[in-house]
PDB file of C-alpha atoms in Angstrom:
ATOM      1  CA  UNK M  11       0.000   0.000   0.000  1.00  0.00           C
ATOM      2  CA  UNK M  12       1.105   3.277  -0.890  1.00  0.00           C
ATOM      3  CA  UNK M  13       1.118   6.292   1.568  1.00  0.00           C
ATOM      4  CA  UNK M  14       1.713   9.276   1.011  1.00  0.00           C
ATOM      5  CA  UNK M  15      -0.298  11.070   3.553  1.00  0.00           C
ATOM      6  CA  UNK M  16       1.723  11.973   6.970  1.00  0.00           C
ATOM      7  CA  UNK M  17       1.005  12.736  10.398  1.00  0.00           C
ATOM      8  CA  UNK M  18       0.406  16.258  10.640  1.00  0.00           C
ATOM      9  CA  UNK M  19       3.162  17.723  12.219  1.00  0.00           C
ATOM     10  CA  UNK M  20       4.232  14.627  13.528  1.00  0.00           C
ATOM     11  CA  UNK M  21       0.747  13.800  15.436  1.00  0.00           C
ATOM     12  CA  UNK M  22      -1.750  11.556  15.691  1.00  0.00           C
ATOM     13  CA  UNK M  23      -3.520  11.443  11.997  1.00  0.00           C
ATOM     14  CA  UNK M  24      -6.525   9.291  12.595  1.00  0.00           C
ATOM     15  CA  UNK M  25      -7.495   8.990   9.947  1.00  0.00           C
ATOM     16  CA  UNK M  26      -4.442   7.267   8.256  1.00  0.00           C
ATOM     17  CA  UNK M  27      -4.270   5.010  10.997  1.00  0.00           C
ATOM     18  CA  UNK M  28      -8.001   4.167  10.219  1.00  0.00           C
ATOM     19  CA  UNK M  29      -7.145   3.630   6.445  1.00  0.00           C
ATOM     20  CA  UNK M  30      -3.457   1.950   7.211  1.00  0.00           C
ATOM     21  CA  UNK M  31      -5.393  -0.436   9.902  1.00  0.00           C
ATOM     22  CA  UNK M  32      -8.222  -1.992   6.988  1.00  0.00           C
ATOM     23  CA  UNK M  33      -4.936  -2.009   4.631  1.00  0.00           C
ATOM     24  CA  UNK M  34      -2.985  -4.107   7.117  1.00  0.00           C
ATOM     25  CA  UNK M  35      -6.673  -6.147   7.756  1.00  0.00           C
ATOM     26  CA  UNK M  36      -6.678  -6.677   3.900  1.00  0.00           C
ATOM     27  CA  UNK M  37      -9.717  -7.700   1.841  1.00  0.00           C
ATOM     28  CA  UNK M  38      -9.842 -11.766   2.480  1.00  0.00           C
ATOM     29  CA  UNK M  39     -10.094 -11.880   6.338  1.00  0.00           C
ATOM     30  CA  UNK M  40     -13.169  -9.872   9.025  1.00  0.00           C
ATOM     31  CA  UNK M  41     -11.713  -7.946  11.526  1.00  0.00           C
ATOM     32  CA  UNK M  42     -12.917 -10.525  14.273  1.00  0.00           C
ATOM     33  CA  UNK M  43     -10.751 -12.526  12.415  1.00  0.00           C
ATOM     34  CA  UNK M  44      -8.096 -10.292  11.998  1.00  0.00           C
ATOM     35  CA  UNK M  45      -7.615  -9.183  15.544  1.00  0.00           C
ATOM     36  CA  UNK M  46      -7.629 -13.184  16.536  1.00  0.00           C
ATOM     37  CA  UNK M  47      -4.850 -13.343  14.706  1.00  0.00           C
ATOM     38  CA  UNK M  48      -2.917 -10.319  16.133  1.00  0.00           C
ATOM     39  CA  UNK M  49      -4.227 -11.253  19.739  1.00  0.00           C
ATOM     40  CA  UNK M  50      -6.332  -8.120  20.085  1.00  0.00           C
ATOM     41  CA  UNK M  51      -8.797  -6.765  21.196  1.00  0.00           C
ATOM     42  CA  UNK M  52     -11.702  -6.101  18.571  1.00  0.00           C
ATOM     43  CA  UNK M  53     -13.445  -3.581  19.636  1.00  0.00           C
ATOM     44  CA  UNK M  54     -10.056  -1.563  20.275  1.00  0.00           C
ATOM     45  CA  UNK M  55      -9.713  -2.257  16.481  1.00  0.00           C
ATOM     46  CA  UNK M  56     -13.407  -0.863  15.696  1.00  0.00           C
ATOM     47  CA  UNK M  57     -12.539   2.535  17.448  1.00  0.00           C
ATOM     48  CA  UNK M  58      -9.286   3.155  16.251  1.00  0.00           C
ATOM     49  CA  UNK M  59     -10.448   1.991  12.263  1.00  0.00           C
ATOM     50  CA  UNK M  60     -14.089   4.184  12.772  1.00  0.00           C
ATOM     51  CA  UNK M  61     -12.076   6.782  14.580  1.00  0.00           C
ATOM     52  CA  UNK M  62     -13.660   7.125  17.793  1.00  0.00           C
ATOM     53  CA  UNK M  63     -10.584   6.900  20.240  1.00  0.00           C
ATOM     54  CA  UNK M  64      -8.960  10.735  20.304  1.00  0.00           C
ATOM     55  CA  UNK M  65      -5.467   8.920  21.853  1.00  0.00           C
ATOM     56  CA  UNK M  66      -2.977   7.667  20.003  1.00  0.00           C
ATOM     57  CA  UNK M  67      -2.327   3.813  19.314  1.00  0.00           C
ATOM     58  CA  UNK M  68      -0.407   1.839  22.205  1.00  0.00           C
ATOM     59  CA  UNK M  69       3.203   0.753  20.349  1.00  0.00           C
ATOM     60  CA  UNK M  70       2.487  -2.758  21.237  1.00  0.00           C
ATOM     61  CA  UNK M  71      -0.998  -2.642  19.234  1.00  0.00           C
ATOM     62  CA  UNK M  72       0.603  -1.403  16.232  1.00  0.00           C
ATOM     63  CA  UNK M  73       3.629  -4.224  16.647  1.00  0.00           C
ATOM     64  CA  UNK M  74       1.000  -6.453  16.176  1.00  0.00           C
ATOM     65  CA  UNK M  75      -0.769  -4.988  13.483  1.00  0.00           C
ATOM     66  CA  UNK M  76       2.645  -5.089  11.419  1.00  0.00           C
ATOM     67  CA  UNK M  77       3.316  -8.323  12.261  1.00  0.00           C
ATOM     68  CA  UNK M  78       0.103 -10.194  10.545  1.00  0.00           C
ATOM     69  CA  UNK M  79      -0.449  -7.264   7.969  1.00  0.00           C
ATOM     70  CA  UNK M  80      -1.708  -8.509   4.500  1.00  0.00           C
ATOM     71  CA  UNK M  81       1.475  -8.826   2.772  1.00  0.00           C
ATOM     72  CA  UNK M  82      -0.100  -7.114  -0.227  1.00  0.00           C
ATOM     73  CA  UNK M  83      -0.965  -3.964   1.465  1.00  0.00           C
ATOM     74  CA  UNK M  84       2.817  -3.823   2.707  1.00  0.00           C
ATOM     75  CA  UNK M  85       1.648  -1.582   5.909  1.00  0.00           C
ATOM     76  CA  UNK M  86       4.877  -1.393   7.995  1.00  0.00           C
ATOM     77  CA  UNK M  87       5.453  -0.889  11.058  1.00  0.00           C
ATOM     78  CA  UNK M  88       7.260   2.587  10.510  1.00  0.00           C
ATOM     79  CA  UNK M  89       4.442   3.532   8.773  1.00  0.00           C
ATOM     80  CA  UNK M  90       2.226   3.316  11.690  1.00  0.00           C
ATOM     81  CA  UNK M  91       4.721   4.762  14.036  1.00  0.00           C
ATOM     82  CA  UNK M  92       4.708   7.993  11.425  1.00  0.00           C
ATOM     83  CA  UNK M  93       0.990   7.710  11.041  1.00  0.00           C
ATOM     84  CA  UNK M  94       0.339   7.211  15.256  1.00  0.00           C
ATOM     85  CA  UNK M  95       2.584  10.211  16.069  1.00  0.00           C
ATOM     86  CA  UNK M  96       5.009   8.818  18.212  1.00  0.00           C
ATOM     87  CA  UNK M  97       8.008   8.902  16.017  1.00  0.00           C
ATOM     88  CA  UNK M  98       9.409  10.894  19.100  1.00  0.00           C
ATOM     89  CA  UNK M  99      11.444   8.592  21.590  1.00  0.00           C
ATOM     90  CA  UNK M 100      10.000  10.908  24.265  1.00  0.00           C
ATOM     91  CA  UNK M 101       6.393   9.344  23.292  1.00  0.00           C
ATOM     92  CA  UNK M 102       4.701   7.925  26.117  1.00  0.00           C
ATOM     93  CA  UNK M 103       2.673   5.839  23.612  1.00  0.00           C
ATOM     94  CA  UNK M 104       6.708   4.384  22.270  1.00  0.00           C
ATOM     95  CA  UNK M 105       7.921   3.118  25.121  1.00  0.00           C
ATOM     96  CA  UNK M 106       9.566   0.192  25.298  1.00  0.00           C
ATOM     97  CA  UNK M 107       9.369  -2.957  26.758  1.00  0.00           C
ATOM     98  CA  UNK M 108      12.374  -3.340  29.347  1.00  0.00           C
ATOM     99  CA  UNK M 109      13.426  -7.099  29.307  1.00  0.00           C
ATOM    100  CA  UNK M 110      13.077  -8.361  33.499  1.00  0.00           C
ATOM    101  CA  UNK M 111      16.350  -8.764  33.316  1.00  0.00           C
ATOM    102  CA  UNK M 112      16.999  -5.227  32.692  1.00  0.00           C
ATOM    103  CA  UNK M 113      15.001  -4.231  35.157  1.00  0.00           C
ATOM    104  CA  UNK M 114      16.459  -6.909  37.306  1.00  0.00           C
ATOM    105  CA  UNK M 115      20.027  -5.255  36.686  1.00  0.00           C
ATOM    106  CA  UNK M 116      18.786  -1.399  37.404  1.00  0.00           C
ATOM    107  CA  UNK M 117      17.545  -2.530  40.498  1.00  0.00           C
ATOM    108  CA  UNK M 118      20.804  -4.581  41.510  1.00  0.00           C
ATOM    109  CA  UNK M 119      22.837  -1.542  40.447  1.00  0.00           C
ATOM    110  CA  UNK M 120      20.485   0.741  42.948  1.00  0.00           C
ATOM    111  CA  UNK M 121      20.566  -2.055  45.892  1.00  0.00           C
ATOM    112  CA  UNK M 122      24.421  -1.903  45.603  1.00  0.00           C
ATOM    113  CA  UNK M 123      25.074   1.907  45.572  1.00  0.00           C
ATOM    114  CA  UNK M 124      22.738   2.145  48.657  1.00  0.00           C
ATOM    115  CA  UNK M 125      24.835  -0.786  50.317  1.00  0.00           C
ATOM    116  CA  UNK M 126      22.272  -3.266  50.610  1.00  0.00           C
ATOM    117  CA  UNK M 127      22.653  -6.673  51.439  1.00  0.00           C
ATOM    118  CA  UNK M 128      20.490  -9.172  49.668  1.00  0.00           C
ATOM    119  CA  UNK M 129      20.400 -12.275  47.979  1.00  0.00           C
ATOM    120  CA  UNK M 130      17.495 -13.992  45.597  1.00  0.00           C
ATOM    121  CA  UNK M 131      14.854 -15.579  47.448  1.00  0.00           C
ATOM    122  CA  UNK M 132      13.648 -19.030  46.631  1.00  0.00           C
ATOM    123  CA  UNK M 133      10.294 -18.419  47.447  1.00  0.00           C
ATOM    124  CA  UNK M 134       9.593 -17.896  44.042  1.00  0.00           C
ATOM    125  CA  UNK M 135       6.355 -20.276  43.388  1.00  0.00           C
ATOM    126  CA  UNK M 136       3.144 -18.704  42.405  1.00  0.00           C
ATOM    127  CA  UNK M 137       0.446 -18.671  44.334  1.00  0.00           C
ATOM    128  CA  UNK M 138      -3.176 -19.300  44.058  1.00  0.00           C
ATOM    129  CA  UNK M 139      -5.726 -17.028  45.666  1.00  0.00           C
ATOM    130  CA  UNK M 140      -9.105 -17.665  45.066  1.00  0.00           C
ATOM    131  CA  UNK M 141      -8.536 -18.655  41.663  1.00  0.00           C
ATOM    132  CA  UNK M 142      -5.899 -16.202  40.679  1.00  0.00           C
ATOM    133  CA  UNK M 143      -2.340 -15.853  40.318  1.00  0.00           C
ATOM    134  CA  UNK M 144       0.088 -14.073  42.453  1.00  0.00           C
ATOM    135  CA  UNK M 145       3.858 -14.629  41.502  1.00  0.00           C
ATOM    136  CA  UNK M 146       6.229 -12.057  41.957  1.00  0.00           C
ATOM    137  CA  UNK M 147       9.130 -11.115  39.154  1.00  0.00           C
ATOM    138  CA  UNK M 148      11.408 -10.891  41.144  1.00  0.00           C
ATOM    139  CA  UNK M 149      11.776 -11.394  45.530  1.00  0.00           C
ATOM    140  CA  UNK M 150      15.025 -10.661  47.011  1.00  0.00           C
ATOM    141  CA  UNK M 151      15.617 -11.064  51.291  1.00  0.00           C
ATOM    142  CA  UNK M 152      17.261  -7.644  51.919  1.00  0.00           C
ATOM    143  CA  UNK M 153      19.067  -6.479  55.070  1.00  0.00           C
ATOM    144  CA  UNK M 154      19.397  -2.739  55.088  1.00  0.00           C
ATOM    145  CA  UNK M 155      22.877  -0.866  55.398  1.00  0.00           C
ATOM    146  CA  UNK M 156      21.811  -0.078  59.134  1.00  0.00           C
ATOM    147  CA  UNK M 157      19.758  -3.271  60.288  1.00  0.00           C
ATOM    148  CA  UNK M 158      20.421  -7.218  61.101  1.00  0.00           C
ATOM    149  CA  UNK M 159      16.752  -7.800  59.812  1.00  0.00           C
ATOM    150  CA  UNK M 160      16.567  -9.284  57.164  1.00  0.00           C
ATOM    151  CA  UNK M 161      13.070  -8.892  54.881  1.00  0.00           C
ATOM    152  CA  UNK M 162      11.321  -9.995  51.974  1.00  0.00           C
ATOM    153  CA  UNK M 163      11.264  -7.949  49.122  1.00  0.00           C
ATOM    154  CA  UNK M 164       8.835  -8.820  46.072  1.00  0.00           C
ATOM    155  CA  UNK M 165       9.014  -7.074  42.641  1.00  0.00           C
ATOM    156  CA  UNK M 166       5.991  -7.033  39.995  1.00  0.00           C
ATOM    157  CA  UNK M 167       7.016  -5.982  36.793  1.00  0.00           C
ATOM    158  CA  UNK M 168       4.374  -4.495  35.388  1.00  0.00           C
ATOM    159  CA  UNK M 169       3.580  -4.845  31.731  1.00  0.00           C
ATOM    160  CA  UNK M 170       2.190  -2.926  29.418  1.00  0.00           C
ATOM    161  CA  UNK M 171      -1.349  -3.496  28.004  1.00  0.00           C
ATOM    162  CA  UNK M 172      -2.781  -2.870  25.021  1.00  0.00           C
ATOM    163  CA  UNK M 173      -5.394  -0.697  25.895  1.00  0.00           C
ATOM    164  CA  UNK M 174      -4.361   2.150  27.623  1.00  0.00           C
ATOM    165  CA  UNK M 175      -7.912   3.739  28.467  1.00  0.00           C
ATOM    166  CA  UNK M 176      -8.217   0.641  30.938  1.00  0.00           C
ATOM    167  CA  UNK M 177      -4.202   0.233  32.277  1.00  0.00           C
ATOM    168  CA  UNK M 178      -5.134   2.275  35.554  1.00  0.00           C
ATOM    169  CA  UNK M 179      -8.003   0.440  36.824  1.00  0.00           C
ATOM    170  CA  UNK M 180      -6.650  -2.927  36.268  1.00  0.00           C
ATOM    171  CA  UNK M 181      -3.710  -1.998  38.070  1.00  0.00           C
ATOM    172  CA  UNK M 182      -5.814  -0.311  40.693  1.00  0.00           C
ATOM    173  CA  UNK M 183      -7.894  -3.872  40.867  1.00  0.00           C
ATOM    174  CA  UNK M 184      -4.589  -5.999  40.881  1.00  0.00           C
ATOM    175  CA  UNK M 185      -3.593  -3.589  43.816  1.00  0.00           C
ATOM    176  CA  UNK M 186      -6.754  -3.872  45.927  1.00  0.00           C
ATOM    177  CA  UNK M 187      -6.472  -7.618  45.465  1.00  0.00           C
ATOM    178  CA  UNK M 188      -2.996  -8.020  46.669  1.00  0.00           C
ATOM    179  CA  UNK M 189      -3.773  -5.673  49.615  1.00  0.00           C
ATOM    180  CA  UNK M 190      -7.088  -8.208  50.397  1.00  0.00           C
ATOM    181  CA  UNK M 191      -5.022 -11.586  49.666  1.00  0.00           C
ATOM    182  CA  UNK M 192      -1.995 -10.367  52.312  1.00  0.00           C
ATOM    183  CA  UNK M 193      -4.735  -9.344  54.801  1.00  0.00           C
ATOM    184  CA  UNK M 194      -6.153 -12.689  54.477  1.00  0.00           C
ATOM    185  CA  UNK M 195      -3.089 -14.273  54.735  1.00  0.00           C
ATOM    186  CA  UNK M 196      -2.476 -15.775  51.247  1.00  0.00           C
ATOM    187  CA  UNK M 197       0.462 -13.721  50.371  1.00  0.00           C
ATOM    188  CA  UNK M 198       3.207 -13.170  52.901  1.00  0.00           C
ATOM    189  CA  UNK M 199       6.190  -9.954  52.321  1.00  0.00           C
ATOM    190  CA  UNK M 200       7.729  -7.236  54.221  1.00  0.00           C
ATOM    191  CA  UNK M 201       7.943  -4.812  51.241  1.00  0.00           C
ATOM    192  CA  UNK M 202       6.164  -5.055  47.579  1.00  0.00           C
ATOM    193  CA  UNK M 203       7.234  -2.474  45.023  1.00  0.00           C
ATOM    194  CA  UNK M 204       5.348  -2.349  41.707  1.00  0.00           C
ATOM    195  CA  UNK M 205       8.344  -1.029  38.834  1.00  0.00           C
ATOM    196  CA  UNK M 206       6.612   0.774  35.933  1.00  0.00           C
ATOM    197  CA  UNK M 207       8.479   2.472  33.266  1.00  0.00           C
ATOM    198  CA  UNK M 208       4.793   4.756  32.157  1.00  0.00           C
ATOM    199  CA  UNK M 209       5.017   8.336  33.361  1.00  0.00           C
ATOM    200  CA  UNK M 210       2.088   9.069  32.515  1.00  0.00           C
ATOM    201  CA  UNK M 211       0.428   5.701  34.292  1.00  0.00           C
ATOM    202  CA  UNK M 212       2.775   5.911  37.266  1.00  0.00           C
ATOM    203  CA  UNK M 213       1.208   9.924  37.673  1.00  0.00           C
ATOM    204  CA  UNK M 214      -2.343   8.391  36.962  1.00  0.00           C
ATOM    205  CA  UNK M 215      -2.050   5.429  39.938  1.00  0.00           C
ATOM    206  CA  UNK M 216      -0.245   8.375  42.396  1.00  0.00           C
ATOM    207  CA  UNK M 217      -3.405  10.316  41.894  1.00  0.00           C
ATOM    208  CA  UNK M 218      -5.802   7.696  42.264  1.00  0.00           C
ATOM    209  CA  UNK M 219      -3.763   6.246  45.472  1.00  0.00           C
ATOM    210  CA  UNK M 220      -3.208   9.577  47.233  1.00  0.00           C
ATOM    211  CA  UNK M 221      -5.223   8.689  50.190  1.00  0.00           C
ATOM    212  CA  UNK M 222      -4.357   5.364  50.580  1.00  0.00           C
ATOM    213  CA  UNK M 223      -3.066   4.266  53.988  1.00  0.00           C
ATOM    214  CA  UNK M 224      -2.079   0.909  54.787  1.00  0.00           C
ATOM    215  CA  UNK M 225      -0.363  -1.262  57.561  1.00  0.00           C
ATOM    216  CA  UNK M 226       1.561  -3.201  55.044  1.00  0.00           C
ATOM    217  CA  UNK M 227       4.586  -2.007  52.807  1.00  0.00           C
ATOM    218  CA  UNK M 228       3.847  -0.995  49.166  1.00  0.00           C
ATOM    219  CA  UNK M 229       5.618   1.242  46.697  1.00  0.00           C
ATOM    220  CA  UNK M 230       5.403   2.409  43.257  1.00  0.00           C
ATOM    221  CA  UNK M 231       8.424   2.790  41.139  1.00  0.00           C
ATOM    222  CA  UNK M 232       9.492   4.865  38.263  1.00  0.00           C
ATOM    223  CA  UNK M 233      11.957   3.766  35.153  1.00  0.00           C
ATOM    224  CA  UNK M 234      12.748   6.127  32.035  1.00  0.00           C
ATOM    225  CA  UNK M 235      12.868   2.927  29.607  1.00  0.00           C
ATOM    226  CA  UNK M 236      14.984   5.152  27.739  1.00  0.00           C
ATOM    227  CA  UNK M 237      18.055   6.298  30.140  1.00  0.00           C
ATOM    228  CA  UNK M 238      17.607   2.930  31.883  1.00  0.00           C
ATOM    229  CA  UNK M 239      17.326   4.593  35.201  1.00  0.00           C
ATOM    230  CA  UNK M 240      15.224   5.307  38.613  1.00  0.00           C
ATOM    231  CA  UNK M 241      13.534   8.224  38.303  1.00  0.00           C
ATOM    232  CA  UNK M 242      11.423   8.424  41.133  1.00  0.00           C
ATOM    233  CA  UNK M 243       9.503   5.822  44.161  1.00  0.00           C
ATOM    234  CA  UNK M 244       6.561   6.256  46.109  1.00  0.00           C
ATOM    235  CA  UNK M 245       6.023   4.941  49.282  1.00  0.00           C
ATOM    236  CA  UNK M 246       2.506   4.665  50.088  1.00  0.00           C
ATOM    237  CA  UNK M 247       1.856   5.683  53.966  1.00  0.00           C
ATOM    238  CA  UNK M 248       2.745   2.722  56.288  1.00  0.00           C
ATOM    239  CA  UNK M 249       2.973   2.345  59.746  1.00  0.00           C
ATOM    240  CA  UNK M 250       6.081   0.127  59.724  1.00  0.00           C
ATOM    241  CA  UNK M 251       9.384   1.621  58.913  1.00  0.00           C
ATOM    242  CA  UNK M 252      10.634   2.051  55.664  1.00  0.00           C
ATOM    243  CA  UNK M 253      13.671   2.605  53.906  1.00  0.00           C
ATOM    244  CA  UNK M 254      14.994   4.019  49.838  1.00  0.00           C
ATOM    245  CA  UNK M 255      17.127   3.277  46.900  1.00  0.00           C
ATOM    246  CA  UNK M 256      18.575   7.155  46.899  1.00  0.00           C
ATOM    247  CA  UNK M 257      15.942   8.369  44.535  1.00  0.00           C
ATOM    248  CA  UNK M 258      13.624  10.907  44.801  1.00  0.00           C
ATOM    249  CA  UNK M 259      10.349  10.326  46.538  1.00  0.00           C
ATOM    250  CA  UNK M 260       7.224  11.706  46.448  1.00  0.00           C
ATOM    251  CA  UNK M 261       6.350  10.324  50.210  1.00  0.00           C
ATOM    252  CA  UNK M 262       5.961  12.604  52.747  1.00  0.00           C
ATOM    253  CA  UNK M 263       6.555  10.157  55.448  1.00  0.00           C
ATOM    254  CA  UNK M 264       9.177  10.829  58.417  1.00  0.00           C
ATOM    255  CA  UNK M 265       9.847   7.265  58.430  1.00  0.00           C
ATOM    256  CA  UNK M 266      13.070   5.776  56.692  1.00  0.00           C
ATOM    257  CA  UNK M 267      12.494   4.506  53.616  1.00  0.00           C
ATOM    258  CA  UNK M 268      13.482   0.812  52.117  1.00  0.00           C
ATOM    259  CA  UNK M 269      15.121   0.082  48.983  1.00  0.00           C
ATOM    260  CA  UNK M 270      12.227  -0.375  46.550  1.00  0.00           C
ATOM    261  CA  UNK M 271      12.373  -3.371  43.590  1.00  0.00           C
ATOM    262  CA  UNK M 272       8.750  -4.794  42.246  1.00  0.00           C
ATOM    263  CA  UNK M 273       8.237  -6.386  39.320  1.00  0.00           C
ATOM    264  CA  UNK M 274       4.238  -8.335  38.434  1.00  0.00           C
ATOM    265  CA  UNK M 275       3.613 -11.308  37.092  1.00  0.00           C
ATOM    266  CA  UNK M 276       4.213 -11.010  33.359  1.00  0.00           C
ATOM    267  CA  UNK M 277       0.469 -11.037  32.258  1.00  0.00           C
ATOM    268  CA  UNK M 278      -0.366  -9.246  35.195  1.00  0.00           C
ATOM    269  CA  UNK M 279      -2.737 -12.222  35.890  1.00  0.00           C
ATOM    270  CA  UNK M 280      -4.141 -10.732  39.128  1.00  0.00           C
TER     271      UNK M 280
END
């Protein structure tokens, strides 16, 4: 297919992702069909091809539209990129992916320049909790630069869905689950950290958790996917002590702070 049409001013041109998205469908397959075969979800499709959603297209979307395109419409995936806007590296709707052991290592490198002493922990197994899922991506036992205690640290990873519109309240759900499963005494840690590499999602759950208050330990934690770096943690108010990575935190809490690392399971299955 040819295109000449652009984004104007490098933004979101609906319609050319409407026309580039039947292209890539092609003429010999519905577009039930077609978003079977690109694992997504169809009535994401419908907006986006009747141009009813005003944001632009989540990166991973358009991966997989470019991936089972008609061959004979050759849509690429630079040509969605183009069309979607987000031919900016700065695009919160480009990010990219960070592998868990990338995140693994940035969180290492933090631990280490804060003097922490850790090691993995075995307790690795999921978990079921009332027919759902709960395995951390990665659970450390962590003795702070000051303390002999040492405490169990999970990491949830969390990745990043296709549909953006509802990314906040299933993490918000997954959240009020975990909170309700360690009450219950399912789940057992001394600090969870949730690592998210979404400015604009990580701003979105702050908002949405500002008067949150629990007796258990729970952070949120901020990577630029691009610099590979901490930018910022949250610790949500706790009653038990605390203590940081060397970051910047948006808690006002007097209480030392912990060395955050979270990572969720990679489906985010809770």
């Amino acid at each position: 297919m040819e295109n000449n049409n652009a984004a104007p001013n490098g933004g979101y041109n609906a319609k050319l992702i409407s026309d580039l998205l039947l292209a890539a469908k092609g003429p010999h397959r519905t577009g039930v069909e077609f978003c079977q075969e690109c694992n997504i979800s169809t009535p994401t499709f419908s907006r986006y091809v009747n141009m009813h959603n005003k944001r632009p297209c989540p990166v991973e979307f358009l991966k997989k539209i470019a991936e089972h395109a008609d061959p004979n419409s050759k849509v690429t995936l630079d040509q969605l990129i183009a069309a979607n806007g987000s031919n900016n590296t700065g695009d919160n709707n480009c990010i990219p992916d960070l592998t868990p052991n990338e995140l693994i290592g940035i969180l290492t490198t933090a631990l280490l320049l804060n003097k922490y002493e850790f090691q993995s922990s075995s307790y690795m197994q999921s978990q079921d909790i009332m027919g759902l899922t709960y395995r951390p991506s990665w659970s450390i036992i962590a003795t702070a630069a000051d303390k002999c205690t040492k405490e169990k640290w999970d990491f949830i990873f969390w990745k990043q869905l296709v549909e953006p519109d509802t990314e906040k309240e299933c993490f918000i759900r997954q959240l009020l689950i975990i909170i309700g499963a360690v009450t219950s005494g399912y789940i057992t840690f001394d600090k969870l950290t949730f690592v998210l590499s979404n400015a604009h999602l990580y701003q979105e759950i702050l908002d949405q958790t500002k008067d949150l208050k629990l007796d258990i330990c729970i952070s949120f934690l901020l990577i630029d996917p691009f610099s590979k770096k901490i930018q910022e943690e949250h610790n949500v108010p706790c009653t038990r002590s605390l203590s940081t990575l060397g970051m910047t935190s948006t808690d006002d809490s007097t209480f030392p702070t912990q060395s955050s690392l979270l990572s969720v399971d990679e489906h985010n299955i809770m």
